[in-house]
Amino acid sequence: MRKWQVSDILYPALFGLGVLVFWQAVVKGFDVPAVLLPAPSDIATKFMSSLPILWVDFVQTVIRAVIPGWIIGSLSGFLVAILCDRIPFLRRGLLPLGNLVAALPIVGVAPILVMWFGFDWHSKAAMVVVMTFFPMLINAVAGLQASGHLERDLMQSYGSSWWQTLVKLRLPAAMPFIFNALKINSTLAMIGAIVAEFFGTPIMGMGFRISTEVGRLGLDMVWAEIAVAAITGSAFYGLLVFLERRVTFWHPSYRK
């Protein structure tokens, strides 16, 4: 397994710092209006002075909508994938439906869910469930088919049942696919919750704050909310990558 190195974090950090310095120099040097693009220093100042508001928005969007919706959507997609693997009729019926749902525009589905589940966090969590269910379903079904026929025949020759083969062979082989779906869902969940808040929410939440501040030309607050979403999404994604490397350490991509 490839060992973690300081350069894995150092190089991206230096590149990101360079982008911020260039951004600051361009905005200040060319006197770009703040309503078009605020400088990183102005965004940082607004970020620090608005921590209580940002925290309330974080709780409303991430804690109440993104995380529950991500868990419910990913877990239900995984369980249905096992049923589809066991019952081919479900696989033939649900997978094409998954492609159809993936093509639906978020801005078309979000207002419908807001009308169904209300203006609080429940409708945003439902939006996240809709967006994360089918990516997990499709990836998990593909992962359950990833184990080789020779390995399955060997398990059958030992008299293993379907459940024993599933637990000891097919689920471990499907782990890269499952973690791929979890990582995809980590970004889709954040996008879905924020977009859903554009169509109705209490006076809190990242999407509500972004839409409100854009109307007031408070672009520094908009970028502060974007920074919170980016930091949260990156941390979430990094945690999943860390878990993936611990679970799928045997995968060839992690070898030296």
Coordinates of C-alpha atoms in Angstrom, one line a residue, residues 36-154:
L36 CA -18.3 41.6 -9.4
L37 CA -15.5 39.8 -7.5
P38 CA -14.5 40.6 -3.9
A39 CA -10.9 40.1 -2.9
P40 CA -10.0 37.1 -0.7
S41 CA -9.1 39.5 2.1
D42 CA -12.6 41.0 2.0
I43 CA -14.1 37.5 1.9
A44 CA -12.0 36.4 4.9
T45 CA -13.0 39.5 6.8
K46 CA -16.7 38.9 6.2
F47 CA -16.2 35.2 7.0
M48 CA -14.8 36.0 10.5
S49 CA -17.4 38.7 11.3
S50 CA -20.3 36.4 10.2
L51 CA -19.3 33.2 12.0
P52 CA -22.6 33.0 14.0
I53 CA -24.7 33.3 10.8
L54 CA -22.5 30.9 8.9
W55 CA -22.8 28.3 11.8
V56 CA -26.6 28.6 11.8
D57 CA -26.6 28.1 8.0
F58 CA -24.2 25.2 8.3
V59 CA -26.4 23.4 10.8
Q60 CA -29.6 23.9 8.7
T61 CA -28.0 22.8 5.5
V62 CA -25.4 20.2 6.4
I63 CA -26.4 18.8 9.7
R64 CA -30.1 18.7 9.1
A65 CA -30.3 18.0 5.4
V66 CA -27.1 16.9 3.7
I67 CA -25.9 14.2 6.2
P68 CA -29.3 12.6 6.9
G69 CA -30.2 12.6 3.2
W70 CA -26.8 11.2 2.2
I71 CA -27.0 8.4 4.7
I72 CA -30.6 7.5 3.8
G73 CA -30.1 7.7 0.1
S74 CA -26.8 5.8 0.0
L75 CA -28.0 3.1 2.5
S76 CA -31.3 2.6 0.7
G77 CA -29.5 2.5 -2.7
F78 CA -27.1 -0.2 -1.3
L79 CA -29.9 -2.3 0.1
V80 CA -31.9 -2.1 -3.1
A81 CA -28.8 -3.1 -5.1
I82 CA -28.6 -6.3 -3.0
L83 CA -32.2 -7.0 -3.8
C84 CA -31.6 -6.3 -7.5
D85 CA -28.7 -8.7 -7.5
R86 CA -30.9 -11.4 -5.9
I87 CA -34.0 -10.7 -8.0
P88 CA -33.0 -10.0 -11.7
F89 CA -36.5 -8.6 -12.5
L90 CA -35.8 -5.7 -10.2
R91 CA -32.4 -5.0 -11.8
R92 CA -33.9 -4.9 -15.3
G93 CA -36.6 -2.6 -14.1
L94 CA -34.8 -0.2 -11.8
L95 CA -31.5 0.5 -13.6
P96 CA -33.1 2.1 -16.7
L97 CA -35.3 4.1 -14.3
G98 CA -32.0 5.2 -12.6
N99 CA -30.7 6.6 -15.8
L100 CA -34.0 8.5 -16.3
V101 CA -33.9 10.0 -12.8
A102 CA -30.3 11.0 -13.3
A103 CA -31.3 13.1 -16.3
L104 CA -34.0 15.0 -14.4
P105 CA -33.0 18.7 -13.7
I106 CA -32.6 19.6 -10.1
V107 CA -34.5 22.9 -10.5
G108 CA -37.5 20.9 -11.7
V109 CA -37.6 18.4 -8.9
A110 CA -36.7 20.7 -6.0
P111 CA -39.9 22.8 -6.0
I112 CA -42.0 19.7 -6.2
L113 CA -40.3 18.2 -3.1
V114 CA -40.7 21.6 -1.3
M115 CA -44.4 21.5 -1.9
W116 CA -44.6 17.9 -0.8
F117 CA -42.5 18.0 2.4
G118 CA -42.7 21.6 3.4
F119 CA -40.3 24.5 3.6
D120 CA -38.1 23.2 6.4
W121 CA -35.1 20.9 6.2
H122 CA -37.3 17.8 5.4
S123 CA -37.7 18.7 1.7
K124 CA -34.0 19.4 1.4
A125 CA -33.2 16.0 2.9
A126 CA -35.7 14.4 0.5
M127 CA -33.9 16.1 -2.4
V128 CA -30.6 14.7 -1.2
V129 CA -32.1 11.2 -1.0
V130 CA -33.4 11.4 -4.6
M131 CA -30.0 12.6 -5.8
T132 CA -27.9 10.0 -4.0
F133 CA -30.1 6.9 -4.3
F134 CA -29.5 5.9 -7.9
P135 CA -25.8 6.6 -8.1
M136 CA -25.3 4.2 -5.2
L137 CA -27.8 1.7 -6.8
I138 CA -26.0 1.7 -10.1
N139 CA -22.5 1.5 -8.7
A140 CA -23.4 -1.2 -6.1
V141 CA -25.0 -3.4 -8.7
A142 CA -22.0 -3.1 -11.0
G143 CA -19.7 -3.8 -8.0
L144 CA -21.6 -6.9 -7.1
Q145 CA -20.9 -8.2 -10.6
A146 CA -17.2 -7.4 -10.3
S147 CA -16.0 -10.7 -8.8
G148 CA -14.7 -13.2 -11.2
H149 CA -16.5 -16.3 -12.3
L150 CA -13.6 -18.5 -11.2
E151 CA -13.9 -17.2 -7.6
R152 CA -17.7 -17.7 -7.6
D153 CA -17.3 -21.2 -8.9
L154 CA -14.8 -21.9 -6.2

